[in-house]
């Protein structure tokens, strides 16, 4: 008997019909002789709908109350799924994140898991139950309900799999694995049989929505066997593991893009020691993550530099910069938001020179200017204007030999075995 953690996203449980299909899928897993712990997201667009309702009442709702509100979405899912499993003649118990033992820090809306006490989950399993756990949520030491941020249900599933020493953590979604790029943009995208933790982490951080970055970090740190597969069919998924075998001739494994990008440029800053530390220290204090940073050459004792932040952090970042202007004078500040970050990722890039140059050439041939560049051993990212995104991604996908003759599988009715 193996212990499985099965995570189903919002699209997989988007309505009662899909909920029933998921229930049957779980019962089939139990019929194979396995114990099952299931982590569930809120149904469909429930979270977005709740946010919209909150904004109608308050343009800037308190973070604590937003956590109180948004955690109800997952509670609806777990109770309905438990009922659906009961209707199939099986025992099931649903638990909120805090009932399942998730302790977090006290940061509302972006809490991190501090510890997990899964004794209640394990006891329910020993009693023959299928256990349904609400993703995305936990409780702080002060007894406050918290949420883990968008994509937090992935993190819940992987962290719980590590805590209960599960044999496998399966992430069910509307695509049947990890693809070389978004199959909604490139129909001939290549499905990867396996991918390394490091490559998957880069893709997730760079915009690939199939897995949340923190979930991949947890999986890597705890060596959790992670499988991404579709809830709509029984195709073999993609295994995420420590080292993945490289396909012959494939240097780039995947192409990701992120539309959630804003660039801020600060002009005419005195070129003295400590300037960058002061600027980015102030941004960090406000919880603003900075991605790519570029500094230009020095002229007349002054330098210009630019950096990227998420779109939702742009206004806060500008406010921080204005606030410290007295301590850190500058000539001007500008921002842009019609941008996208396009990235190539691949473990094979380490030993293959010219990969970045090829990327720059492909983008230029699409008539697109590159505004910023960031590199690591296994990735190259370019910030470009967003207007020609689809053509750029398709051109890169073709240039690196990732196109296939097969049509990518996205969503669709569930296929029976």
mmCIF file of C-alpha atoms in Angstrom:
data_model
loop_
_atom_site.group_PDB
_atom_site.id
_atom_site.type_symbol
_atom_site.label_atom_id
_atom_site.label_comp_id
_atom_site.label_asym_id
_atom_site.label_seq_id
_atom_site.Cartn_x
_atom_site.Cartn_y
_atom_site.Cartn_z
ATOM 1 C CA UNK A 1 0.000 0.000 0.000
ATOM 2 C CA UNK A 2 1.334 3.419 -1.011
ATOM 3 C CA UNK A 3 0.401 6.777 0.442
ATOM 4 C CA UNK A 4 -0.631 9.347 -2.165
ATOM 5 C CA UNK A 5 -1.217 13.069 -1.822
ATOM 6 C CA UNK A 6 -3.458 14.220 -4.684
ATOM 7 C CA UNK A 7 -3.925 17.928 -5.304
ATOM 8 C CA UNK A 8 -6.750 19.227 -7.499
ATOM 9 C CA UNK A 9 -6.829 22.835 -8.671
ATOM 10 C CA UNK A 10 -9.791 25.125 -9.130
ATOM 11 C CA UNK A 11 -10.386 24.162 -12.759
ATOM 12 C CA UNK A 12 -10.572 20.475 -11.781
ATOM 13 C CA UNK A 13 -13.341 21.121 -9.237
ATOM 14 C CA UNK A 14 -14.937 24.060 -11.043
ATOM 15 C CA UNK A 15 -18.511 22.755 -10.771
ATOM 16 C CA UNK A 16 -20.417 19.857 -9.226
ATOM 17 C CA UNK A 17 -20.021 17.683 -12.320
ATOM 18 C CA UNK A 18 -16.253 18.045 -12.222
ATOM 19 C CA UNK A 19 -16.355 17.526 -8.472
ATOM 20 C CA UNK A 20 -18.064 14.164 -9.026
ATOM 21 C CA UNK A 21 -15.410 13.182 -11.582
ATOM 22 C CA UNK A 22 -12.665 14.036 -9.128
ATOM 23 C CA UNK A 23 -14.401 11.994 -6.425
ATOM 24 C CA UNK A 24 -14.486 8.963 -8.742
ATOM 25 C CA UNK A 25 -10.813 9.487 -9.592
ATOM 26 C CA UNK A 26 -9.921 9.433 -5.898
ATOM 27 C CA UNK A 27 -12.007 6.328 -5.219
ATOM 28 C CA UNK A 28 -10.273 4.584 -8.135
ATOM 29 C CA UNK A 29 -6.927 5.361 -6.516
ATOM 30 C CA UNK A 30 -8.163 3.867 -3.241
ATOM 31 C CA UNK A 31 -9.445 0.809 -5.120
ATOM 32 C CA UNK A 32 -5.886 0.267 -6.347
ATOM 33 C CA UNK A 33 -4.930 -0.277 -2.715
ATOM 34 C CA UNK A 34 -3.564 3.160 -1.844
ATOM 35 C CA UNK A 35 -4.226 5.553 1.010
ATOM 36 C CA UNK A 36 -5.290 8.981 -0.217
ATOM 37 C CA UNK A 37 -4.896 12.482 1.156
ATOM 38 C CA UNK A 38 -6.452 15.074 -1.143
ATOM 39 C CA UNK A 39 -5.667 18.800 -1.212
ATOM 40 C CA UNK A 40 -8.228 21.002 -2.956
ATOM 41 C CA UNK A 41 -8.337 24.595 -4.193
ATOM 42 C CA UNK A 42 -11.415 26.809 -4.308
ATOM 43 C CA UNK A 43 -13.879 26.040 -7.101
ATOM 44 C CA UNK A 44 -13.236 27.770 -10.430
ATOM 45 C CA UNK A 45 -13.245 31.560 -10.089
ATOM 46 C CA UNK A 46 -14.450 31.584 -6.479
ATOM 47 C CA UNK A 47 -11.364 33.365 -5.132
ATOM 48 C CA UNK A 48 -11.543 36.080 -7.813
ATOM 49 C CA UNK A 49 -15.264 36.533 -7.165
ATOM 50 C CA UNK A 50 -14.655 36.949 -3.426
ATOM 51 C CA UNK A 51 -11.930 39.523 -4.099
ATOM 52 C CA UNK A 52 -14.278 41.448 -6.383
ATOM 53 C CA UNK A 53 -16.981 41.490 -3.709
ATOM 54 C CA UNK A 54 -14.513 42.753 -1.133
ATOM 55 C CA UNK A 55 -13.323 45.550 -3.428
ATOM 56 C CA UNK A 56 -16.935 46.705 -3.942
ATOM 57 C CA UNK A 57 -17.138 47.324 -0.213
ATOM 58 C CA UNK A 58 -13.602 48.557 0.455
ATOM 59 C CA UNK A 59 -10.910 49.654 -2.016
ATOM 60 C CA UNK A 60 -8.220 48.647 0.464
ATOM 61 C CA UNK A 61 -9.639 45.846 2.622
ATOM 62 C CA UNK A 62 -7.645 44.799 5.727
ATOM 63 C CA UNK A 63 -5.360 41.841 4.994
ATOM 64 C CA UNK A 64 -6.638 39.957 8.037
ATOM 65 C CA UNK A 65 -10.236 40.165 6.872
ATOM 66 C CA UNK A 66 -9.255 39.162 3.341
ATOM 67 C CA UNK A 67 -7.714 35.989 4.750
ATOM 68 C CA UNK A 68 -10.894 35.322 6.703
ATOM 69 C CA UNK A 69 -12.876 35.766 3.489
ATOM 70 C CA UNK A 70 -10.715 33.899 0.987
ATOM 71 C CA UNK A 71 -10.249 30.760 3.088
ATOM 72 C CA UNK A 72 -13.984 30.110 2.785
ATOM 73 C CA UNK A 73 -13.506 29.176 -0.877
ATOM 74 C CA UNK A 74 -11.425 26.108 -0.049
ATOM 75 C CA UNK A 75 -13.767 25.165 2.783
ATOM 76 C CA UNK A 76 -16.636 24.965 0.306
ATOM 77 C CA UNK A 77 -14.555 22.700 -1.943
ATOM 78 C CA UNK A 78 -13.451 20.259 0.749
ATOM 79 C CA UNK A 79 -16.929 19.770 2.189
ATOM 80 C CA UNK A 80 -18.553 19.256 -1.222
ATOM 81 C CA UNK A 81 -15.841 16.822 -2.320
ATOM 82 C CA UNK A 82 -16.207 14.869 0.908
ATOM 83 C CA UNK A 83 -19.953 14.639 0.295
ATOM 84 C CA UNK A 84 -19.328 13.424 -3.257
ATOM 85 C CA UNK A 85 -17.005 10.679 -1.978
ATOM 86 C CA UNK A 86 -19.565 9.638 0.653
ATOM 87 C CA UNK A 87 -22.138 9.297 -2.128
ATOM 88 C CA UNK A 88 -19.851 6.667 -3.685
ATOM 89 C CA UNK A 89 -19.976 4.617 -0.496
ATOM 90 C CA UNK A 90 -16.576 5.591 0.916
ATOM 91 C CA UNK A 91 -15.503 7.227 4.155
ATOM 92 C CA UNK A 92 -14.065 10.726 3.902
ATOM 93 C CA UNK A 93 -13.248 13.524 6.322
ATOM 94 C CA UNK A 94 -12.578 17.138 5.366
ATOM 95 C CA UNK A 95 -10.209 19.398 7.298
ATOM 96 C CA UNK A 96 -9.336 23.069 7.062
ATOM 97 C CA UNK A 97 -5.651 23.920 6.911
ATOM 98 C CA UNK A 98 -5.442 24.576 10.639
ATOM 99 C CA UNK A 99 -7.371 21.390 11.480
ATOM 100 C CA UNK A 100 -4.810 19.510 9.394
ATOM 101 C CA UNK A 101 -2.024 21.010 11.513
ATOM 102 C CA UNK A 102 -0.631 23.800 9.331
ATOM 103 C CA UNK A 103 1.125 26.446 11.435
ATOM 104 C CA UNK A 104 2.333 29.565 9.638
ATOM 105 C CA UNK A 105 3.995 32.856 10.363
ATOM 106 C CA UNK A 106 1.720 35.844 10.945
ATOM 107 C CA UNK A 107 2.034 37.552 7.530
ATOM 108 C CA UNK A 108 -1.469 37.818 6.130
ATOM 109 C CA UNK A 109 -1.975 36.991 2.434
ATOM 110 C CA UNK A 110 1.636 35.784 2.002
ATOM 111 C CA UNK A 111 2.163 33.519 5.008
ATOM 112 C CA UNK A 112 4.876 30.869 5.043
ATOM 113 C CA UNK A 113 4.509 27.461 6.618
ATOM 114 C CA UNK A 114 6.394 27.290 9.929
ATOM 115 C CA UNK A 115 5.476 23.744 10.942
ATOM 116 C CA UNK A 116 2.972 20.970 10.303
ATOM 117 C CA UNK A 117 1.422 18.689 12.916
ATOM 118 C CA UNK A 118 -0.361 16.051 10.798
ATOM 119 C CA UNK A 119 -1.396 13.685 13.604
ATOM 120 C CA UNK A 120 -5.096 14.218 12.932
ATOM 121 C CA UNK A 121 -4.609 13.457 9.229
ATOM 122 C CA UNK A 122 -2.662 10.273 9.966
ATOM 123 C CA UNK A 123 -5.246 9.107 12.502
ATOM 124 C CA UNK A 124 -8.059 9.581 9.983
ATOM 125 C CA UNK A 125 -6.080 7.597 7.394
ATOM 126 C CA UNK A 126 -5.531 4.754 9.874
ATOM 127 C CA UNK A 127 -9.287 4.645 10.367
ATOM 128 C CA UNK A 128 -9.797 4.020 6.654
ATOM 129 C CA UNK A 129 -10.811 7.523 5.607
ATOM 130 C CA UNK A 130 -9.952 9.460 2.502
ATOM 131 C CA UNK A 131 -8.727 12.761 3.957
ATOM 132 C CA UNK A 132 -9.619 16.031 2.216
ATOM 133 C CA UNK A 133 -7.511 19.071 3.194
ATOM 134 C CA UNK A 134 -8.106 22.704 2.255
ATOM 135 C CA UNK A 135 -5.145 24.138 0.409
ATOM 136 C CA UNK A 136 -3.793 27.679 0.614
ATOM 137 C CA UNK A 137 -4.372 28.208 4.338
ATOM 138 C CA UNK A 138 -3.116 27.757 7.876
ATOM 139 C CA UNK A 139 -3.070 29.389 11.292
ATOM 140 C CA UNK A 140 -0.440 31.498 13.032
ATOM 141 C CA UNK A 141 0.793 30.933 16.582
ATOM 142 C CA UNK A 142 -1.456 33.842 17.587
ATOM 143 C CA UNK A 143 -4.488 31.877 16.385
ATOM 144 C CA UNK A 144 -5.034 34.014 13.283
ATOM 145 C CA UNK A 145 -6.229 32.455 10.018
ATOM 146 C CA UNK A 146 -3.666 33.016 7.255
ATOM 147 C CA UNK A 147 -3.317 32.319 3.538
ATOM 148 C CA UNK A 148 -0.211 31.266 1.645
ATOM 149 C CA UNK A 149 -0.697 33.498 -1.387
ATOM 150 C CA UNK A 150 -1.763 32.611 -4.917
ATOM 151 C CA UNK A 151 -0.771 29.065 -5.848
ATOM 152 C CA UNK A 152 -0.528 28.180 -2.182
ATOM 153 C CA UNK A 153 -2.505 24.955 -2.598
ATOM 154 C CA UNK A 154 0.462 23.455 -4.472
ATOM 155 C CA UNK A 155 2.633 24.329 -1.495
ATOM 156 C CA UNK A 156 0.090 22.829 0.901
ATOM 157 C CA UNK A 157 0.120 19.542 -1.018
ATOM 158 C CA UNK A 158 3.892 19.191 -1.251
ATOM 159 C CA UNK A 159 4.494 20.271 2.348
ATOM 160 C CA UNK A 160 1.870 17.821 3.592
ATOM 161 C CA UNK A 161 3.379 15.045 1.466
ATOM 162 C CA UNK A 162 6.735 15.702 3.132
ATOM 163 C CA UNK A 163 5.198 15.832 6.620
ATOM 164 C CA UNK A 164 3.382 12.484 6.299
ATOM 165 C CA UNK A 165 6.174 10.844 4.267
ATOM 166 C CA UNK A 166 3.925 10.209 1.262
ATOM 167 C CA UNK A 167 5.236 8.042 -1.542
ATOM 168 C CA UNK A 168 4.003 10.375 -4.273
ATOM 169 C CA UNK A 169 2.511 13.862 -4.543
ATOM 170 C CA UNK A 170 0.369 14.187 -7.668
ATOM 171 C CA UNK A 171 -0.626 17.662 -8.879
ATOM 172 C CA UNK A 172 -3.741 17.403 -11.069
ATOM 173 C CA UNK A 173 -4.478 20.279 -13.412
ATOM 174 C CA UNK A 174 -6.023 20.984 -16.826
ATOM 175 C CA UNK A 175 -2.877 20.014 -18.750
ATOM 176 C CA UNK A 176 -1.430 16.516 -18.766
ATOM 177 C CA UNK A 177 2.068 17.460 -17.644
ATOM 178 C CA UNK A 178 4.775 20.084 -17.857
ATOM 179 C CA UNK A 179 5.228 21.379 -21.392
ATOM 180 C CA UNK A 180 8.158 23.080 -23.088
ATOM 181 C CA UNK A 181 6.040 26.232 -23.071
ATOM 182 C CA UNK A 182 2.432 27.257 -22.505
ATOM 183 C CA UNK A 183 0.422 24.874 -24.745
ATOM 184 C CA UNK A 184 -2.308 27.491 -25.044
ATOM 185 C CA UNK A 185 0.178 29.719 -26.873
ATOM 186 C CA UNK A 186 2.149 27.074 -28.787
ATOM 187 C CA UNK A 187 -0.093 24.198 -29.840
ATOM 188 C CA UNK A 188 2.872 22.016 -30.827
ATOM 189 C CA UNK A 189 4.549 22.357 -27.410
ATOM 190 C CA UNK A 190 6.506 19.329 -26.238
ATOM 191 C CA UNK A 191 5.366 17.442 -23.139
ATOM 192 C CA UNK A 192 8.311 16.609 -20.898
ATOM 193 C CA UNK A 193 8.444 13.103 -19.415
ATOM 194 C CA UNK A 194 10.617 14.406 -16.604
ATOM 195 C CA UNK A 195 12.265 17.622 -15.482
ATOM 196 C CA UNK A 196 14.718 18.478 -12.712
ATOM 197 C CA UNK A 197 13.719 20.404 -9.601
ATOM 198 C CA UNK A 198 16.101 23.215 -10.592
ATOM 199 C CA UNK A 199 14.675 23.590 -14.106
ATOM 200 C CA UNK A 200 11.103 23.433 -12.818
ATOM 201 C CA UNK A 201 11.890 26.007 -10.148
ATOM 202 C CA UNK A 202 13.286 28.395 -12.738
ATOM 203 C CA UNK A 203 10.262 27.918 -15.012
ATOM 204 C CA UNK A 204 7.853 28.426 -12.102
ATOM 205 C CA UNK A 205 9.635 31.579 -10.947
ATOM 206 C CA UNK A 206 9.686 32.899 -14.507
ATOM 207 C CA UNK A 207 5.947 32.640 -15.085
ATOM 208 C CA UNK A 208 5.088 29.008 -15.905
ATOM 209 C CA UNK A 209 1.806 28.582 -14.029
ATOM 210 C CA UNK A 210 1.712 24.792 -13.843
ATOM 211 C CA UNK A 211 3.432 24.710 -10.419
ATOM 212 C CA UNK A 212 3.987 27.265 -7.685
ATOM 213 C CA UNK A 213 7.670 28.073 -6.982
ATOM 214 C CA UNK A 214 7.418 27.459 -3.250
ATOM 215 C CA UNK A 215 5.934 24.026 -3.924
ATOM 216 C CA UNK A 216 8.940 23.121 -6.055
ATOM 217 C CA UNK A 217 11.297 24.437 -3.363
ATOM 218 C CA UNK A 218 9.575 22.218 -0.779
ATOM 219 C CA UNK A 219 9.745 19.219 -3.088
ATOM 220 C CA UNK A 220 13.463 19.725 -3.745
ATOM 221 C CA UNK A 221 14.340 20.305 -0.099
ATOM 222 C CA UNK A 222 12.393 17.250 1.097
ATOM 223 C CA UNK A 223 12.969 15.047 -1.973
ATOM 224 C CA UNK A 224 9.225 14.648 -2.561
ATOM 225 C CA UNK A 225 8.392 12.694 -5.700
ATOM 226 C CA UNK A 226 6.238 15.117 -7.658
ATOM 227 C CA UNK A 227 4.067 14.231 -10.659
ATOM 228 C CA UNK A 228 2.087 16.757 -12.729
ATOM 229 C CA UNK A 229 -0.846 15.214 -14.601
ATOM 230 C CA UNK A 230 -4.308 15.981 -15.952
ATOM 231 C CA UNK A 231 -7.538 15.518 -14.040
ATOM 232 C CA UNK A 232 -9.315 15.097 -17.394
ATOM 233 C CA UNK A 233 -7.471 12.020 -18.696
ATOM 234 C CA UNK A 234 -5.201 9.168 -17.632
ATOM 235 C CA UNK A 235 -2.137 10.121 -19.667
ATOM 236 C CA UNK A 236 1.236 9.727 -18.023
ATOM 237 C CA UNK A 237 2.282 13.012 -16.475
ATOM 238 C CA UNK A 238 5.630 14.712 -15.923
ATOM 239 C CA UNK A 239 7.882 13.599 -13.067
ATOM 240 C CA UNK A 240 9.755 16.370 -11.258
ATOM 241 C CA UNK A 241 12.886 14.998 -9.581
ATOM 242 C CA UNK A 242 16.476 15.757 -8.601
ATOM 243 C CA UNK A 243 18.112 15.000 -11.922
ATOM 244 C CA UNK A 244 16.273 14.487 -15.197
ATOM 245 C CA UNK A 245 17.818 12.762 -18.182
ATOM 246 C CA UNK A 246 18.486 15.188 -21.036
ATOM 247 C CA UNK A 247 16.930 14.376 -24.362
ATOM 248 C CA UNK A 248 19.562 14.080 -27.075
ATOM 249 C CA UNK A 249 20.196 17.424 -28.727
ATOM 250 C CA UNK A 250 17.811 19.405 -26.516
ATOM 251 C CA UNK A 251 19.688 22.239 -24.793
ATOM 252 C CA UNK A 252 16.685 24.347 -23.772
ATOM 253 C CA UNK A 253 13.974 22.456 -21.880
ATOM 254 C CA UNK A 254 11.340 25.152 -21.663
ATOM 255 C CA UNK A 255 10.271 28.695 -22.463
ATOM 256 C CA UNK A 256 8.324 30.744 -19.932
ATOM 257 C CA UNK A 257 6.821 34.191 -19.981
ATOM 258 C CA UNK A 258 5.549 36.545 -17.303
ATOM 259 C CA UNK A 259 3.143 39.384 -18.083
ATOM 260 C CA UNK A 260 3.187 40.590 -14.481
ATOM 261 C CA UNK A 261 6.143 42.925 -15.039
ATOM 262 C CA UNK A 262 6.727 46.634 -14.507
ATOM 263 C CA UNK A 263 10.012 48.461 -15.006
ATOM 264 C CA UNK A 264 11.041 51.409 -12.870
ATOM 265 C CA UNK A 265 13.950 53.641 -13.927
ATOM 266 C CA UNK A 266 15.679 56.027 -11.541
ATOM 267 C CA UNK A 267 17.778 58.678 -13.270
ATOM 268 C CA UNK A 268 20.590 60.861 -11.974
ATOM 269 C CA UNK A 269 21.503 59.121 -8.726
ATOM 270 C CA UNK A 270 24.780 60.071 -7.058
ATOM 271 C CA UNK A 271 27.415 57.390 -7.665
ATOM 272 C CA UNK A 272 28.532 56.889 -4.055
ATOM 273 C CA UNK A 273 28.881 53.724 -1.945
ATOM 274 C CA UNK A 274 25.695 52.459 -0.316
ATOM 275 C CA UNK A 275 23.194 53.938 -2.786
ATOM 276 C CA UNK A 276 21.851 50.599 -4.037
ATOM 277 C CA UNK A 277 21.788 49.156 -0.529
ATOM 278 C CA UNK A 278 19.736 52.101 0.710
ATOM 279 C CA UNK A 279 17.300 52.006 -2.214
ATOM 280 C CA UNK A 280 16.658 48.282 -2.285
ATOM 281 C CA UNK A 281 16.746 48.023 1.482
ATOM 282 C CA UNK A 282 13.817 50.459 1.627
ATOM 283 C CA UNK A 283 11.910 48.396 -0.955
ATOM 284 C CA UNK A 284 12.633 45.163 0.932
ATOM 285 C CA UNK A 285 11.371 46.694 4.179
ATOM 286 C CA UNK A 286 8.017 47.243 2.456
ATOM 287 C CA UNK A 287 7.957 43.628 1.255
ATOM 288 C CA UNK A 288 8.512 44.531 -2.412
ATOM 289 C CA UNK A 289 10.383 41.889 -4.404
ATOM 290 C CA UNK A 290 12.788 43.213 -7.017
ATOM 291 C CA UNK A 291 13.749 41.048 -9.978
ATOM 292 C CA UNK A 292 16.149 42.289 -12.677
ATOM 293 C CA UNK A 293 18.474 45.210 -11.846
ATOM 294 C CA UNK A 294 20.528 47.081 -14.453
ATOM 295 C CA UNK A 295 22.861 50.026 -13.782
ATOM 296 C CA UNK A 296 24.193 52.214 -16.573
ATOM 297 C CA UNK A 297 27.614 53.836 -16.790
ATOM 298 C CA UNK A 298 28.555 56.798 -14.635
ATOM 299 C CA UNK A 299 28.586 60.331 -16.075
ATOM 300 C CA UNK A 300 29.378 63.478 -14.098
ATOM 301 C CA UNK A 301 29.283 61.490 -10.880
ATOM 302 C CA UNK A 302 25.736 60.281 -11.501
ATOM 303 C CA UNK A 303 24.319 56.931 -12.603
ATOM 304 C CA UNK A 304 20.993 55.670 -13.893
ATOM 305 C CA UNK A 305 19.560 52.309 -12.953
ATOM 306 C CA UNK A 306 16.418 50.336 -13.641
ATOM 307 C CA UNK A 307 14.740 47.353 -12.037
ATOM 308 C CA UNK A 308 11.599 45.277 -12.413
ATOM 309 C CA UNK A 309 8.830 44.557 -9.925
ATOM 310 C CA UNK A 310 5.443 42.901 -10.228
ATOM 311 C CA UNK A 311 2.647 45.034 -11.646
ATOM 312 C CA UNK A 312 0.738 45.041 -8.372
ATOM 313 C CA UNK A 313 3.826 46.362 -6.544
ATOM 314 C CA UNK A 314 4.587 49.176 -8.989
ATOM 315 C CA UNK A 315 2.656 51.949 -7.232
ATOM 316 C CA UNK A 316 3.969 50.940 -3.805
ATOM 317 C CA UNK A 317 7.515 50.879 -5.168
ATOM 318 C CA UNK A 318 7.122 54.359 -6.648
ATOM 319 C CA UNK A 319 5.779 55.593 -3.315
ATOM 320 C CA UNK A 320 8.812 54.162 -1.480
ATOM 321 C CA UNK A 321 11.198 55.829 -3.945
ATOM 322 C CA UNK A 322 9.457 59.181 -3.526
ATOM 323 C CA UNK A 323 9.515 58.795 0.263
ATOM 324 C CA UNK A 324 13.306 58.445 0.445
ATOM 325 C CA UNK A 325 14.086 61.179 -2.089
ATOM 326 C CA UNK A 326 15.346 63.521 0.624
ATOM 327 C CA UNK A 327 17.901 60.947 1.782
ATOM 328 C CA UNK A 328 18.675 59.702 -1.735
ATOM 329 C CA UNK A 329 18.298 62.530 -4.279
ATOM 330 C CA UNK A 330 17.719 61.698 -7.922
ATOM 331 C CA UNK A 331 16.838 63.663 -11.053
ATOM 332 C CA UNK A 332 13.767 61.744 -12.237
ATOM 333 C CA UNK A 333 11.886 58.451 -11.993
ATOM 334 C CA UNK A 334 9.841 56.742 -14.729
ATOM 335 C CA UNK A 335 7.896 53.485 -15.016
ATOM 336 C CA UNK A 336 6.590 51.206 -17.779
ATOM 337 C CA UNK A 337 3.959 48.475 -17.647
ATOM 338 C CA UNK A 338 3.424 47.277 -21.240
ATOM 339 C CA UNK A 339 6.177 44.706 -20.774
ATOM 340 C CA UNK A 340 6.655 40.950 -20.581
ATOM 341 C CA UNK A 341 9.582 38.841 -19.441
ATOM 342 C CA UNK A 342 10.429 35.946 -21.773
ATOM 343 C CA UNK A 343 12.846 33.280 -20.524
ATOM 344 C CA UNK A 344 14.566 30.153 -21.767
ATOM 345 C CA UNK A 345 15.508 27.421 -19.272
ATOM 346 C CA UNK A 346 17.638 24.321 -19.627
ATOM 347 C CA UNK A 347 20.286 22.416 -17.686
ATOM 348 C CA UNK A 348 22.106 21.839 -20.984
ATOM 349 C CA UNK A 349 22.826 25.554 -21.358
ATOM 350 C CA UNK A 350 25.785 25.293 -18.980
ATOM 351 C CA UNK A 351 27.915 23.420 -21.516
ATOM 352 C CA UNK A 352 26.605 25.022 -24.724
ATOM 353 C CA UNK A 353 27.975 28.499 -25.578
ATOM 354 C CA UNK A 354 25.951 30.764 -27.832
ATOM 355 C CA UNK A 355 22.513 29.938 -26.418
ATOM 356 C CA UNK A 356 21.919 33.514 -25.219
ATOM 357 C CA UNK A 357 23.198 34.994 -28.490
ATOM 358 C CA UNK A 358 20.741 32.806 -30.388
ATOM 359 C CA UNK A 359 17.888 34.042 -28.188
ATOM 360 C CA UNK A 360 18.824 37.686 -28.827
ATOM 361 C CA UNK A 361 18.982 37.013 -32.563
ATOM 362 C CA UNK A 362 15.567 35.306 -32.655
ATOM 363 C CA UNK A 363 13.931 38.162 -30.749
ATOM 364 C CA UNK A 364 15.519 40.811 -32.951
ATOM 365 C CA UNK A 365 14.250 39.066 -36.083
ATOM 366 C CA UNK A 366 10.723 39.505 -34.707
ATOM 367 C CA UNK A 367 11.305 43.259 -34.735
ATOM 368 C CA UNK A 368 11.338 43.437 -30.942
ATOM 369 C CA UNK A 369 13.822 45.419 -28.834
ATOM 370 C CA UNK A 370 15.280 43.911 -25.667
ATOM 371 C CA UNK A 371 15.081 46.291 -22.711
ATOM 372 C CA UNK A 372 16.708 44.232 -19.942
ATOM 373 C CA UNK A 373 18.555 40.916 -19.644
ATOM 374 C CA UNK A 374 19.152 38.569 -16.722
ATOM 375 C CA UNK A 375 21.071 35.281 -16.762
ATOM 376 C CA UNK A 376 21.977 32.317 -14.587
ATOM 377 C CA UNK A 377 23.638 28.991 -15.335
ATOM 378 C CA UNK A 378 20.393 27.492 -16.607
ATOM 379 C CA UNK A 379 18.297 30.438 -17.766
ATOM 380 C CA UNK A 380 18.296 33.632 -19.810
ATOM 381 C CA UNK A 381 15.507 36.201 -19.371
ATOM 382 C CA UNK A 382 14.714 39.174 -21.605
ATOM 383 C CA UNK A 383 12.273 41.982 -20.821
ATOM 384 C CA UNK A 384 10.542 43.102 -24.015
ATOM 385 C CA UNK A 385 7.418 44.998 -25.034
ATOM 386 C CA UNK A 386 4.334 42.799 -24.758
ATOM 387 C CA UNK A 387 2.785 43.419 -28.184
ATOM 388 C CA UNK A 388 4.517 40.591 -30.059
ATOM 389 C CA UNK A 389 4.647 38.004 -27.279
ATOM 390 C CA UNK A 390 3.039 35.046 -29.034
ATOM 391 C CA UNK A 391 5.247 35.350 -32.122
ATOM 392 C CA UNK A 392 8.377 35.671 -29.980
ATOM 393 C CA UNK A 393 7.544 32.578 -27.913
ATOM 394 C CA UNK A 394 6.700 30.559 -31.013
ATOM 395 C CA UNK A 395 9.908 31.656 -32.773
ATOM 396 C CA UNK A 396 12.052 30.743 -29.761
ATOM 397 C CA UNK A 397 10.274 27.400 -29.413
ATOM 398 C CA UNK A 398 11.061 26.576 -33.045
ATOM 399 C CA UNK A 399 14.641 27.878 -32.905
ATOM 400 C CA UNK A 400 15.563 25.602 -30.003
ATOM 401 C CA UNK A 401 14.070 22.512 -31.648
ATOM 402 C CA UNK A 402 11.158 22.086 -29.245
ATOM 403 C CA UNK A 403 8.281 21.857 -31.764
ATOM 404 C CA UNK A 404 6.528 18.490 -32.071
ATOM 405 C CA UNK A 405 4.017 16.996 -34.505
ATOM 406 C CA UNK A 406 1.576 16.231 -31.683
ATOM 407 C CA UNK A 407 -1.163 18.513 -30.411
ATOM 408 C CA UNK A 408 -0.852 19.519 -26.764
ATOM 409 C CA UNK A 409 -3.625 18.213 -24.493
ATOM 410 C CA UNK A 410 -5.389 20.962 -22.541
ATOM 411 C CA UNK A 411 -8.591 20.388 -20.555
ATOM 412 C CA UNK A 412 -11.447 18.515 -22.180
ATOM 413 C CA UNK A 413 -13.894 15.905 -20.913
ATOM 414 C CA UNK A 414 -12.551 13.227 -18.625
ATOM 415 C CA UNK A 415 -11.459 10.096 -20.481
ATOM 416 C CA UNK A 416 -12.258 6.794 -18.822
ATOM 417 C CA UNK A 417 -9.719 4.016 -18.554
#
